[in-house]
Structures are given as structure tokens and as C-alpha cells.
């Protein structure tokens, strides 16, 4: 018999990679998707199966984390062996604009799942993974951050996730549930949402090298993040639920990098050296040099003329609109527990992640006339 998994947030970055990973492992995967006026399944379209087909291994259900009756009904119907609660309003800056909704979905949503499992008598059958976050460390109390580091959340998002973290621990201790937190540090990919900083950068740099955009505006260039690849991180989620006992794990690379250096690395993928001058809101990034051989190989000879004319010009400005009311300045995780207890090792380092994202975005921008005209949408990354 195949194991049955239920993934909330299956249409998001991690949900898509996890669904693909579990299907390859022989699982039947059920996913919760939100009703939307536009299709929101682009990231999982390559896995989609006609509902009329028998023995499907991907089945989608309409649902929302703010609706307990809906959650309870889906869990009752699916009778999952494993639940991966990945759904969330996941954008830190947006959570300052929608704090109540964020608390409802990201905080209470987790309670609704735990309580549904308990009320349905599934506490012994169903294992639960909660998508916890390095944002819990916020104003960091220890460097690097590990499972025992005290939390200090710095946004409505992180505070909602703090509730979700502790209610998961509480249900584990109170009812003996196999419920675990993965405290995941930032993880990115070509499928990352376009408003998170790494993807915003790789999209903008790809458009700039193709002559489709002049510059990009960013917020805090000195923020430091421990960035890994989402493909590696969904393997860790699965490993956490395969352990005999539930527990909480930091998943991270152990290396931290500034946003500024990520910008430099993204341009370097196209053979372009970017330097920064000035400080604070007056800091500017500009093209210092171009390695034409590397540029031609990464982007194409036909774009060389355009980039030659841009040496010395500005490509990055700071816009305080992207600053957060309270910022998380630096995150760096200590993944010792996950390495020793789960045997988890990431395959991608940061240069490999940047290369993957840049190659995918250059390809994407080249082929889509809608994007060339300045449009924003996610395309099928699996083509
Ligand atoms: P993402 O790309 O933003 O995906 C979020 C998913 O949640 C989407 O499928 C979204 O649906 C769904 N969703 C949002 N609100 C919902 C609601 N009220 N009811 C049902 N579904 C809802 O996020 P991600 O990067 O894959 O992250 C997955 C999870 O890990 C999130 O909980 C996030 O907070 C957490 N996390 C992420 C990172 C990271 O670096 N990526 C690190 C630590 C923790 P739509 O597609 O319809 O919007
Ligand atoms: N989004 C964004 N846009 N961030 C910017 C920008 C910009 O233009 N300029 C600088 N930054 C800085 C932010 O201030 C932050 O310090 C850092 O870049 C990373 O921002 P995001 O990519 O938006 O990610 P995040 O760290 O706030 O949150 C992500 O990671 C968390 C794990 O630590 C999200 O995926 C969360 O859901 C996740 O929990």
C-alpha cells in the first residue's frame, strides 16, 4: 500500500518540490489549493492528472487554512499518514500590512490541523510536519542559531509562526502526537515567488542582461541570510517525518551572505562585475566590467553590443519602501542536529543555487513575449 500524504500549500515553492519528491517515492499525494480567479497551479501542472484517470497519485482539494470545517473534512476524507503543513501567508513585509490575516492563517491554521487530527482520532496514525522558520530567531540571541537558541520574532509573520511552533510542541506533549517542526532557514529556487529578494534579483538581472530593464530597486542591502536550495530542504521535511520519535530540527547551510553579495553573484553568472558605492539610501550598484567571453556563453553573443554600452551605468538603487519596520539583520543556522540525526546533507551550495536560478531566469525571459513587455507571471519551470 502506498503511503498517503496531505500537503497544504501545494501550489507554493516548497509544496511543488515536495509533491514531486513524494510522488517519485511512491506516495499518493493530496494537496490543498485555494480557489482563485486565475489558475494558481503553474508550479504543479507537470504533475497534474485528469480526475477521470483511475489510481491517480496527485489529488487536489479546494481549501483554506482559515476554514476549520473544510480542513477537518479534507483530513477525514484523505486519512493521511503524513501531513505537511506548508500553507502560509509567507511574505514577511506583507505581514506588516495584513497582520490579522497572517495570524489567522499562519498561527491558527496550524491549530486547526492539529485539532482536526485529534478530533478525528488520527493521533496515532497521522504524522505532522509544521513549516517553522528561522524568522523565529529574529533579533538573534545567539550566533549561529540552533534548536536551543531563544526566539525573538520581529514581524507579524514571525509572531504567528511562533504560535504555530509552540502549539505543535504542545500537541506533541499533550496528546503524544508525532508532530515536528522543521525550522528552515531561507531556501530558494527557480520556482521562488518573484517578490522574495533572491528571485527579485535573478529576474531583474536576467532582464537587464537581455536589455529589457535598466535597473532594480532593493531595500536593505546589508541583510544577511543563510540561503539554501528548496530541493534540498524538502528532502529534510520528509526525513523528519520518517524518524521514530518526533522532534524539532534546524535546516540550514551554516553560511551567511549579504543581499549585496547575492546581487554580485547573480551578475557574475552573466560575466558582469558589479561594484557598489555610497552608503544607506544613497548606495548604488553599477557595472564595473564585463567579461565578454563569459557573457556570450551565459547570455548570447547577440546581446554583447547592448551590455558594452552599459559599463559604468547604475543597475541597483535603494528604495526605503522595501525596508521593514523591524528588520531581521542576520541569520545563520547550525545544522549539526539535522546532519547527525537525520543524515541530511544539502547538495547545492550558494554558487550552485545562484547558477540554477540565473540559468532558469535567462531562459524564461528570453522565451516569453509577455514578460518581455514587462508582464509578471510564473511560467512552467519544468519545460
Ligand atoms: P509560498 O511559495 O509562499 O507558498 C505558500 C503556499 O501557501 C501557497 O500554496 C499558497 O497558496 C498557500 N496559502 C497561503 N495562504 C493560504 C491559506 N489561507 N489557505 C491555504 N493555503 C494558503 O511559500 P514557500 O516558500 O513554499 O514556503 C512554504 C512554507 O514554509 C510556508 O509556511 C513558509 O512560511 C515556510 N517557510 C519558508 C521558508 C523559505 O525560505 N521558503 C523558510 C522557512 C519557512 P497560493 O499559491 O494560492 O498563494
Ligand atoms: N523581499 C525583499 N525585497 N527583501 C529585500 C529587498 C527587496 O527588495 N531588499 C532587501 N531585502 C532584504 C529583506 O529586508 C530581508 O532582510 C532579506 O532581504 C530577505 O528578504 P526575503 O527574501 O523577503 O525573505 P525573508 O528572509 O524576509 O523571509 C523568507 O525567509 C523566511 C525564513 O527565514 C520567507 O520565505 C519566509 O516565509 C521564511 O520564513
Short mmCIF file of C-alpha atoms and ligand atoms in Angstrom, two decimals:
data_model
loop_
_atom_site.label_atom_id
_atom_site.label_comp_id
_atom_site.label_asym_id
_atom_site.label_seq_id
_atom_site.Cartn_x
_atom_site.Cartn_y
_atom_site.Cartn_z
CA UNK A 1 0.00 0.00 0.00
CA UNK A 2 1.26 3.47 -0.90
CA UNK A 3 1.64 5.98 1.90
CA UNK A 4 -0.78 8.90 1.74
CA UNK A 5 0.46 12.46 2.24
CA UNK A 6 -1.57 15.65 2.51
CA UNK A 7 0.28 18.85 1.61
CA UNK A 8 -1.21 22.24 2.45
CA UNK A 9 0.39 24.95 0.31
CA UNK A 10 0.99 22.51 -2.55
CA UNK A 11 0.84 25.35 -5.08
CA UNK A 12 3.77 27.15 -3.43
CA UNK A 13 7.51 26.72 -4.00
CA UNK A 14 8.07 24.03 -1.36
CA UNK A 15 4.73 22.32 -1.95
CA UNK A 16 5.57 21.78 -5.61
CA UNK A 17 9.04 20.34 -4.93
CA UNK A 18 7.73 18.18 -2.08
CA UNK A 19 4.81 16.81 -4.14
CA UNK A 20 7.21 15.84 -6.91
CA UNK A 21 9.61 14.23 -4.42
CA UNK A 22 6.90 12.22 -2.63
CA UNK A 23 5.26 11.02 -5.87
CA UNK A 24 8.68 9.77 -7.01
CA UNK A 25 8.89 7.88 -3.69
CA UNK A 26 5.59 6.12 -4.43
CA UNK A 27 3.26 8.23 -2.26
CA UNK A 28 -0.27 9.18 -3.17
CA UNK A 29 -0.23 12.94 -2.66
CA UNK A 30 -3.28 15.02 -1.78
CA UNK A 31 -2.94 18.78 -1.92
CA UNK A 32 -4.97 21.69 -0.63
CA UNK A 33 -5.33 24.54 -3.09
CA UNK A 34 -7.16 27.83 -2.74
CA UNK A 35 -9.90 28.91 -5.06
CA UNK A 36 -8.57 31.70 -7.22
CA UNK A 37 -9.92 33.71 -10.16
CA UNK A 38 -6.79 32.78 -12.12
CA UNK A 39 -5.08 29.41 -12.31
CA UNK A 40 -2.68 29.09 -9.38
CA UNK A 41 -1.32 25.61 -10.12
CA UNK A 42 1.51 26.54 -12.53
CA UNK A 43 4.15 25.04 -10.25
CA UNK A 44 2.43 21.62 -10.16
CA UNK A 45 0.90 21.49 -13.64
CA UNK A 46 3.56 18.98 -14.72
CA UNK A 47 2.24 16.61 -12.01
CA UNK A 48 -1.47 17.15 -12.72
CA UNK A 49 -3.60 14.14 -13.65
CA UNK A 50 -7.06 14.09 -15.17
CA UNK A 51 -9.60 13.46 -12.38
CA UNK A 52 -11.19 10.77 -14.58
CA UNK A 53 -8.00 8.70 -14.50
CA UNK A 54 -8.01 5.78 -12.05
CA UNK A 55 -5.28 5.32 -9.43
CA UNK A 56 -4.14 8.91 -9.52
CA UNK A 57 -1.16 9.84 -7.36
CA UNK A 58 -1.96 13.57 -7.19
CA UNK A 59 -5.38 14.69 -5.98
CA UNK A 60 -6.25 18.33 -5.27
CA UNK A 61 -8.89 19.63 -2.86
CA UNK A 62 -10.16 23.17 -2.55
CA UNK A 63 -9.42 24.52 0.89
CA UNK A 64 -8.16 27.30 3.11
CA UNK A 65 -6.27 27.32 6.39
CA UNK A 66 -8.76 29.79 7.82
CA UNK A 67 -11.68 27.35 7.45
CA UNK A 68 -11.69 24.65 10.14
CA UNK A 69 -14.68 22.75 8.78
CA UNK A 70 -13.02 22.49 5.41
CA UNK A 71 -9.73 21.31 6.95
CA UNK A 72 -11.48 18.71 9.09
CA UNK A 73 -13.45 17.36 6.12
CA UNK A 74 -10.37 17.07 3.91
CA UNK A 75 -8.40 15.24 6.62
CA UNK A 76 -11.36 12.93 7.26
CA UNK A 77 -11.66 12.11 3.54
CA UNK A 78 -7.92 11.68 2.93
CA UNK A 79 -6.97 9.80 6.15
CA UNK A 80 -3.35 10.84 5.63
CA UNK A 81 -0.31 9.05 7.03
CA UNK A 82 1.62 12.32 6.85
CA UNK A 83 0.52 15.94 6.79
CA UNK A 84 2.95 18.62 5.62
CA UNK A 85 1.56 22.00 6.70
CA UNK A 86 3.31 24.31 4.26
CA UNK A 87 0.48 26.75 3.58
CA UNK A 88 1.05 30.26 4.87
CA UNK A 89 0.99 33.92 4.06
CA UNK A 90 4.76 33.65 3.80
CA UNK A 91 5.92 37.18 2.96
CA UNK A 92 7.46 38.96 5.97
CA UNK A 93 6.99 42.51 4.64
CA UNK A 94 3.37 41.85 3.58
CA UNK A 95 2.61 40.53 7.08
CA UNK A 96 3.00 44.09 8.41
CA UNK A 97 0.15 45.08 6.06
CA UNK A 98 -2.04 42.04 6.83
CA UNK A 99 -1.21 41.15 10.45
CA UNK A 100 -4.63 39.78 11.44
CA UNK A 101 -4.98 37.57 8.38
CA UNK A 102 -1.41 36.36 8.85
CA UNK A 103 -2.11 35.40 12.47
CA UNK A 104 -5.27 33.60 11.42
CA UNK A 105 -3.74 31.61 8.56
CA UNK A 106 -0.19 31.03 9.83
CA UNK A 107 -0.91 30.74 13.56
CA UNK A 108 -4.45 29.43 14.00
CA UNK A 109 -4.27 27.46 10.74
CA UNK A 110 -1.76 25.13 12.38
CA UNK A 111 -4.02 24.70 15.41
CA UNK A 112 -6.93 23.80 13.10
CA UNK A 113 -4.91 20.98 11.54
CA UNK A 114 -3.66 19.60 14.86
CA UNK A 115 -7.12 19.75 16.40
CA UNK A 116 -8.74 18.10 13.36
CA UNK A 117 -6.28 15.21 13.59
CA UNK A 118 -7.05 14.85 17.30
CA UNK A 119 -10.86 15.06 16.94
CA UNK A 120 -10.84 12.56 14.07
CA UNK A 121 -8.99 10.02 16.23
CA UNK A 122 -5.93 10.06 13.98
CA UNK A 123 -3.32 10.95 16.60
CA UNK A 124 -1.61 7.57 16.34
CA UNK A 125 -1.86 7.28 12.55
CA UNK A 126 -1.08 10.75 11.19
CA UNK A 127 2.35 12.37 11.46
CA UNK A 128 2.52 16.15 11.13
CA UNK A 129 5.25 18.41 9.77
CA UNK A 130 4.96 22.09 10.64
CA UNK A 131 6.77 24.60 8.40
CA UNK A 132 8.55 26.61 11.06
CA UNK A 133 11.08 29.25 10.20
CA UNK A 134 14.39 30.89 11.01
CA UNK A 135 12.38 34.14 11.25
CA UNK A 136 11.56 32.92 14.79
CA UNK A 137 15.13 33.89 15.78
CA UNK A 138 14.55 37.47 14.51
CA UNK A 139 16.71 39.67 16.70
CA UNK A 140 19.19 36.89 17.10
CA UNK A 141 20.17 35.92 20.64
CA UNK A 142 22.98 33.56 19.59
CA UNK A 143 25.23 33.03 16.55
CA UNK A 144 24.81 30.61 14.84
CA UNK A 145 21.18 29.77 15.63
CA UNK A 146 20.41 26.22 16.72
CA UNK A 147 17.37 24.36 18.13
CA UNK A 148 18.05 25.68 21.65
CA UNK A 149 18.53 29.34 20.69
CA UNK A 150 15.81 31.56 22.25
CA UNK A 151 13.30 33.03 19.81
CA UNK A 152 12.80 36.79 19.30
CA UNK A 153 10.31 37.26 16.41
CA UNK A 154 10.37 40.61 14.58
CA UNK A 155 7.25 40.63 12.37
CA UNK A 156 3.57 39.67 12.49
CA UNK A 157 4.58 36.71 10.29
CA UNK A 158 7.20 35.51 12.76
CA UNK A 159 4.89 36.02 15.75
CA UNK A 160 2.17 33.95 14.04
CA UNK A 161 4.76 31.26 13.27
CA UNK A 162 5.86 31.35 16.92
CA UNK A 163 2.33 30.35 17.96
CA UNK A 164 2.34 27.61 15.31
CA UNK A 165 5.71 26.32 16.58
CA UNK A 166 4.60 26.08 20.20
CA UNK A 167 1.12 24.67 19.51
CA UNK A 168 2.84 21.89 17.54
CA UNK A 169 5.13 21.16 20.51
CA UNK A 170 2.16 21.34 22.88
CA UNK A 171 0.03 18.84 20.93
CA UNK A 172 3.03 16.51 20.75
CA UNK A 173 3.49 16.66 24.51
CA UNK A 174 -0.20 16.71 25.46
CA UNK A 175 -1.55 14.03 23.13
CA UNK A 176 1.54 12.05 22.14
CA UNK A 177 1.23 13.12 18.52
CA UNK A 178 4.07 12.63 16.02
CA UNK A 179 4.22 16.36 15.32
CA UNK A 180 7.52 18.05 14.43
CA UNK A 181 8.83 21.48 13.50
CA UNK A 182 11.32 21.99 10.70
CA UNK A 183 13.00 25.32 11.49
CA UNK A 184 14.00 26.05 7.95
CA UNK A 185 16.35 28.86 7.01
CA UNK A 186 15.73 30.67 3.71
CA UNK A 187 15.57 28.38 0.72
CA UNK A 188 15.21 29.48 -2.84
CA UNK A 189 14.93 28.09 -6.36
CA UNK A 190 13.82 28.99 -9.88
CA UNK A 191 10.28 28.50 -8.52
CA UNK A 192 10.68 31.04 -5.71
CA UNK A 193 7.96 33.70 -5.60
CA UNK A 194 9.02 36.82 -7.50
CA UNK A 195 8.84 39.22 -4.55
CA UNK A 196 11.36 37.40 -2.33
CA UNK A 197 14.73 39.06 -2.65
CA UNK A 198 16.74 36.31 -4.40
CA UNK A 199 14.18 35.78 -7.15
CA UNK A 200 13.58 39.50 -7.48
CA UNK A 201 17.32 39.85 -8.11
CA UNK A 202 17.74 36.93 -10.55
CA UNK A 203 14.67 38.04 -12.52
CA UNK A 204 15.88 41.65 -12.68
CA UNK A 205 19.48 40.72 -13.59
CA UNK A 206 18.22 38.39 -16.34
CA UNK A 207 16.05 41.15 -17.76
CA UNK A 208 18.93 43.65 -17.56
CA UNK A 209 21.42 41.45 -19.42
CA UNK A 210 18.84 40.97 -22.17
CA UNK A 211 18.26 44.73 -22.41
CA UNK A 212 14.68 44.53 -21.08
CA UNK A 213 15.23 46.59 -17.89
CA UNK A 214 17.65 49.33 -16.81
CA UNK A 215 17.90 48.93 -13.02
CA UNK A 216 16.23 47.42 -9.97
CA UNK A 217 15.29 48.91 -6.60
CA UNK A 218 16.04 46.97 -3.42
CA UNK A 219 15.74 47.55 0.33
CA UNK A 220 18.31 46.60 2.97
CA UNK A 221 21.41 45.51 1.03
CA UNK A 222 23.31 44.61 4.22
CA UNK A 223 20.79 42.00 5.45
CA UNK A 224 22.42 38.58 5.73
CA UNK A 225 20.68 35.30 5.06
CA UNK A 226 21.61 31.61 5.16
CA UNK A 227 20.35 30.62 1.70
CA UNK A 228 19.91 27.02 0.52
CA UNK A 229 18.08 25.28 -2.34
CA UNK A 230 14.42 24.31 -1.84
CA UNK A 231 15.06 20.93 -3.49
CA UNK A 232 17.41 20.01 -0.63
CA UNK A 233 15.07 21.37 2.03
CA UNK A 234 12.00 19.31 1.04
CA UNK A 235 14.15 16.15 1.46
CA UNK A 236 14.69 17.24 5.06
CA UNK A 237 10.93 17.66 5.63
CA UNK A 238 10.35 14.07 4.54
CA UNK A 239 13.24 12.76 6.67
CA UNK A 240 11.82 14.48 9.76
CA UNK A 241 8.57 12.51 9.46
CA UNK A 242 10.41 9.19 8.93
CA UNK A 243 12.06 9.36 12.39
CA UNK A 244 10.71 7.06 15.12
CA UNK A 245 10.25 9.99 17.50
CA UNK A 246 9.03 13.49 16.68
CA UNK A 247 11.39 16.41 17.27
CA UNK A 248 12.35 19.87 16.03
CA UNK A 249 15.23 20.45 13.62
CA UNK A 250 17.17 23.40 12.21
CA UNK A 251 17.67 23.01 8.46
CA UNK A 252 20.35 25.38 7.16
CA UNK A 253 23.66 25.53 5.28
CA UNK A 254 25.69 27.24 8.03
CA UNK A 255 26.86 30.01 5.68
CA UNK A 256 25.50 33.55 5.59
CA UNK A 257 25.71 36.11 2.77
CA UNK A 258 24.54 39.71 2.32
CA UNK A 259 21.89 40.75 -0.19
CA UNK A 260 24.60 42.92 -1.77
CA UNK A 261 26.83 39.90 -2.35
CA UNK A 262 23.90 37.93 -3.77
CA UNK A 263 23.47 40.74 -6.34
CA UNK A 264 27.16 40.49 -7.25
CA UNK A 265 26.94 36.72 -7.61
CA UNK A 266 23.88 36.93 -9.85
CA UNK A 267 25.58 39.41 -12.21
CA UNK A 268 28.80 37.35 -12.11
CA UNK A 269 26.83 34.41 -13.54
CA UNK A 270 26.47 36.53 -16.67
CA UNK A 271 30.15 37.56 -16.68
CA UNK A 272 29.42 41.01 -15.24
CA UNK A 273 31.29 42.61 -12.35
CA UNK A 274 29.09 44.87 -10.24
CA UNK A 275 30.52 47.25 -7.63
CA UNK A 276 28.77 49.40 -5.02
CA UNK A 277 29.47 52.98 -3.92
CA UNK A 278 27.78 55.25 -1.38
CA UNK A 279 26.02 54.30 1.84
CA UNK A 280 22.48 53.91 3.20
CA UNK A 281 19.71 55.03 0.86
CA UNK A 282 22.37 56.61 -1.40
CA UNK A 283 24.16 53.33 -2.07
CA UNK A 284 24.24 52.42 -5.78
CA UNK A 285 25.34 49.33 -7.65
CA UNK A 286 26.93 49.86 -11.09
CA UNK A 287 28.51 47.75 -13.83
CA UNK A 288 32.30 47.88 -13.32
CA UNK A 289 33.40 45.42 -16.01
CA UNK A 290 32.21 42.74 -18.40
CA UNK A 291 33.99 39.51 -19.27
CA UNK A 292 32.74 39.25 -22.85
CA UNK A 293 33.59 35.57 -23.28
CA UNK A 294 31.70 34.62 -20.12
CA UNK A 295 28.80 36.95 -21.05
CA UNK A 296 28.50 35.47 -24.55
CA UNK A 297 28.48 31.93 -23.12
CA UNK A 298 25.87 32.68 -20.45
CA UNK A 299 23.61 35.13 -22.26
CA UNK A 300 24.39 35.02 -26.01
CA UNK A 301 26.66 36.90 -28.42
CA UNK A 302 23.75 38.87 -29.84
CA UNK A 303 23.36 40.70 -26.51
CA UNK A 304 27.03 41.77 -26.25
CA UNK A 305 26.57 45.10 -28.02
CA UNK A 306 23.85 46.13 -25.57
CA UNK A 307 25.84 45.31 -22.44
CA UNK A 308 29.02 47.04 -23.71
CA UNK A 309 27.10 50.30 -23.76
CA UNK A 310 26.12 49.87 -20.14
CA UNK A 311 29.56 49.73 -18.48
CA UNK A 312 29.59 52.34 -15.69
CA UNK A 313 25.80 52.64 -15.51
CA UNK A 314 23.69 52.07 -12.39
CA UNK A 315 21.88 48.77 -12.03
CA UNK A 316 20.84 48.84 -8.34
CA UNK A 317 19.32 51.68 -6.29
CA UNK A 318 17.97 51.58 -2.74
CA UNK A 319 14.28 52.30 -2.17
CA UNK A 320 13.31 52.64 1.51
CA UNK A 321 9.81 51.38 0.57
CA UNK A 322 11.33 47.89 0.85
CA UNK A 323 12.64 48.45 4.40
CA UNK A 324 10.74 46.62 7.14
CA UNK A 325 9.50 48.39 10.31
CA UNK A 326 11.56 45.87 12.30
CA UNK A 327 14.25 44.02 10.37
CA UNK A 328 15.96 40.68 10.84
CA UNK A 329 19.52 41.73 10.11
CA UNK A 330 21.33 38.41 10.17
CA UNK A 331 20.50 34.71 10.11
CA UNK A 332 22.94 31.80 10.12
CA UNK A 333 21.89 28.31 11.13
CA UNK A 334 23.74 25.46 12.79
CA UNK A 335 22.52 22.28 11.06
CA UNK A 336 24.50 19.88 13.29
CA UNK A 337 21.40 18.13 14.66
CA UNK A 338 19.84 17.51 11.25
CA UNK A 339 23.16 16.30 9.85
CA UNK A 340 23.78 13.86 12.68
CA UNK A 341 20.22 12.71 13.49
CA UNK A 342 18.64 12.82 10.02
CA UNK A 343 21.76 12.27 7.93
CA UNK A 344 20.66 15.30 5.90
CA UNK A 345 23.27 16.92 3.63
CA UNK A 346 22.47 19.64 1.09
CA UNK A 347 23.59 19.02 -2.49
CA UNK A 348 23.55 22.69 -3.53
CA UNK A 349 25.85 25.39 -2.17
CA UNK A 350 25.10 29.08 -2.76
CA UNK A 351 27.04 29.39 -6.07
CA UNK A 352 25.16 26.34 -7.43
CA UNK A 353 21.84 27.84 -6.29
CA UNK A 354 22.59 31.19 -7.96
CA UNK A 355 23.62 29.42 -11.16
CA UNK A 356 20.41 27.36 -11.19
CA UNK A 357 18.24 30.45 -10.67
CA UNK A 358 20.10 32.62 -13.20
CA UNK A 359 20.11 29.98 -15.93
CA UNK A 360 16.37 29.38 -15.45
CA UNK A 361 15.50 33.09 -15.44
CA UNK A 362 17.60 33.96 -18.50
CA UNK A 363 15.85 31.13 -20.36
CA UNK A 364 12.46 32.25 -19.09
CA UNK A 365 12.92 35.91 -20.03
CA UNK A 366 14.20 35.05 -23.50
CA UNK A 367 11.23 32.99 -24.49
CA UNK A 368 8.23 34.87 -23.21
CA UNK A 369 6.91 37.89 -25.06
CA UNK A 370 4.55 38.75 -22.19
CA UNK A 371 7.49 39.05 -19.82
CA UNK A 372 9.46 40.97 -22.45
CA UNK A 373 6.67 43.52 -22.46
CA UNK A 374 7.10 43.92 -18.68
CA UNK A 375 4.43 41.45 -17.51
CA UNK A 376 4.72 39.45 -14.32
CA UNK A 377 3.69 35.86 -14.08
CA UNK A 378 5.05 32.46 -13.21
CA UNK A 379 5.67 30.11 -16.09
CA UNK A 380 6.18 26.39 -16.12
CA UNK A 381 9.73 25.93 -14.88
CA UNK A 382 9.80 22.28 -15.77
CA UNK A 383 9.80 22.81 -19.53
P1 LIG B 1 5.00 30.10 -0.82
O1 LIG B 1 5.68 29.83 -2.11
O2 LIG B 1 4.56 31.48 -0.49
O3 LIG B 1 3.70 29.13 -0.76
C1 LIG B 1 2.72 29.30 0.22
C2 LIG B 1 1.58 28.35 -0.09
O4 LIG B 1 0.56 28.54 0.89
C3 LIG B 1 0.90 28.58 -1.44
O5 LIG B 1 0.49 27.35 -1.96
C4 LIG B 1 -0.31 29.42 -1.07
O6 LIG B 1 -1.37 29.32 -1.99
C5 LIG B 1 -0.69 28.74 0.23
N1 LIG B 1 -1.56 29.54 1.09
C6 LIG B 1 -1.38 30.80 1.52
N2 LIG B 1 -2.37 31.17 2.34
C7 LIG B 1 -3.20 30.10 2.43
C8 LIG B 1 -4.42 29.88 3.11
N3 LIG B 1 -5.00 30.80 3.88
N4 LIG B 1 -5.01 28.66 2.98
C9 LIG B 1 -4.46 27.70 2.20
N5 LIG B 1 -3.31 27.88 1.52
C10 LIG B 1 -2.69 29.07 1.63
O7 LIG B 1 5.89 29.61 0.41
P2 LIG B 1 7.12 28.57 0.42
O8 LIG B 1 8.38 29.31 0.20
O9 LIG B 1 6.79 27.40 -0.42
O10 LIG B 1 7.13 28.15 1.97
C11 LIG B 1 6.37 27.04 2.44
C12 LIG B 1 6.16 27.17 3.93
O11 LIG B 1 7.42 27.19 4.59
C13 LIG B 1 5.46 28.43 4.38
O12 LIG B 1 4.68 28.09 5.52
C14 LIG B 1 6.58 29.36 4.79
O13 LIG B 1 6.12 30.30 5.74
C15 LIG B 1 7.56 28.37 5.36
N6 LIG B 1 8.97 28.73 5.27
C16 LIG B 1 9.51 29.07 4.08
C17 LIG B 1 10.87 29.33 4.00
C18 LIG B 1 11.53 29.70 2.71
O14 LIG B 1 12.65 30.22 2.74
N7 LIG B 1 10.91 29.42 1.56
C19 LIG B 1 11.68 29.21 5.15
C20 LIG B 1 11.08 28.83 6.35
C21 LIG B 1 9.73 28.57 6.40
P3 LIG B 1 -1.41 30.24 -3.34
O15 LIG B 1 -0.49 29.55 -4.32
O16 LIG B 1 -2.84 30.18 -3.71
O17 LIG B 1 -0.92 31.60 -2.95
N1 LIG B 2 11.62 40.86 -0.37
C1 LIG B 2 12.61 41.77 -0.42
N2 LIG B 2 12.61 42.69 -1.42
N3 LIG B 2 13.59 41.70 0.51
C2 LIG B 2 14.61 42.60 0.41
C3 LIG B 2 14.66 43.57 -0.60
C4 LIG B 2 13.61 43.61 -1.56
O1 LIG B 2 13.60 44.43 -2.47
N4 LIG B 2 15.80 44.28 -0.44
C5 LIG B 2 16.42 43.79 0.63
N5 LIG B 2 15.70 42.79 1.16
C6 LIG B 2 16.04 42.03 2.39
C7 LIG B 2 14.91 41.94 3.39
O2 LIG B 2 14.81 43.14 4.16
C8 LIG B 2 15.38 40.72 4.21
O3 LIG B 2 16.30 41.15 5.20
C9 LIG B 2 16.12 39.87 3.18
O4 LIG B 2 16.33 40.70 2.03
C10 LIG B 2 15.35 38.62 2.75
O5 LIG B 2 14.04 39.00 2.39
P1 LIG B 2 13.02 37.96 1.69
O6 LIG B 2 13.66 37.34 0.51
O7 LIG B 2 11.73 38.66 1.51
O8 LIG B 2 12.91 36.77 2.76
P2 LIG B 2 12.72 36.81 4.35
O9 LIG B 2 14.03 36.39 4.96
O10 LIG B 2 12.11 38.05 4.83
O11 LIG B 2 11.64 35.65 4.55
C11 LIG B 2 11.75 34.41 3.84
O12 LIG B 2 12.53 33.50 4.60
C12 LIG B 2 11.96 33.14 5.87
C13 LIG B 2 12.95 32.18 6.54
O13 LIG B 2 13.91 32.91 7.23
C14 LIG B 2 10.34 33.89 3.61
O14 LIG B 2 10.40 32.77 2.74
C15 LIG B 2 9.67 33.47 4.90
O15 LIG B 2 8.43 32.82 4.61
C16 LIG B 2 10.60 32.49 5.63
O16 LIG B 2 10.04 32.10 6.85
#
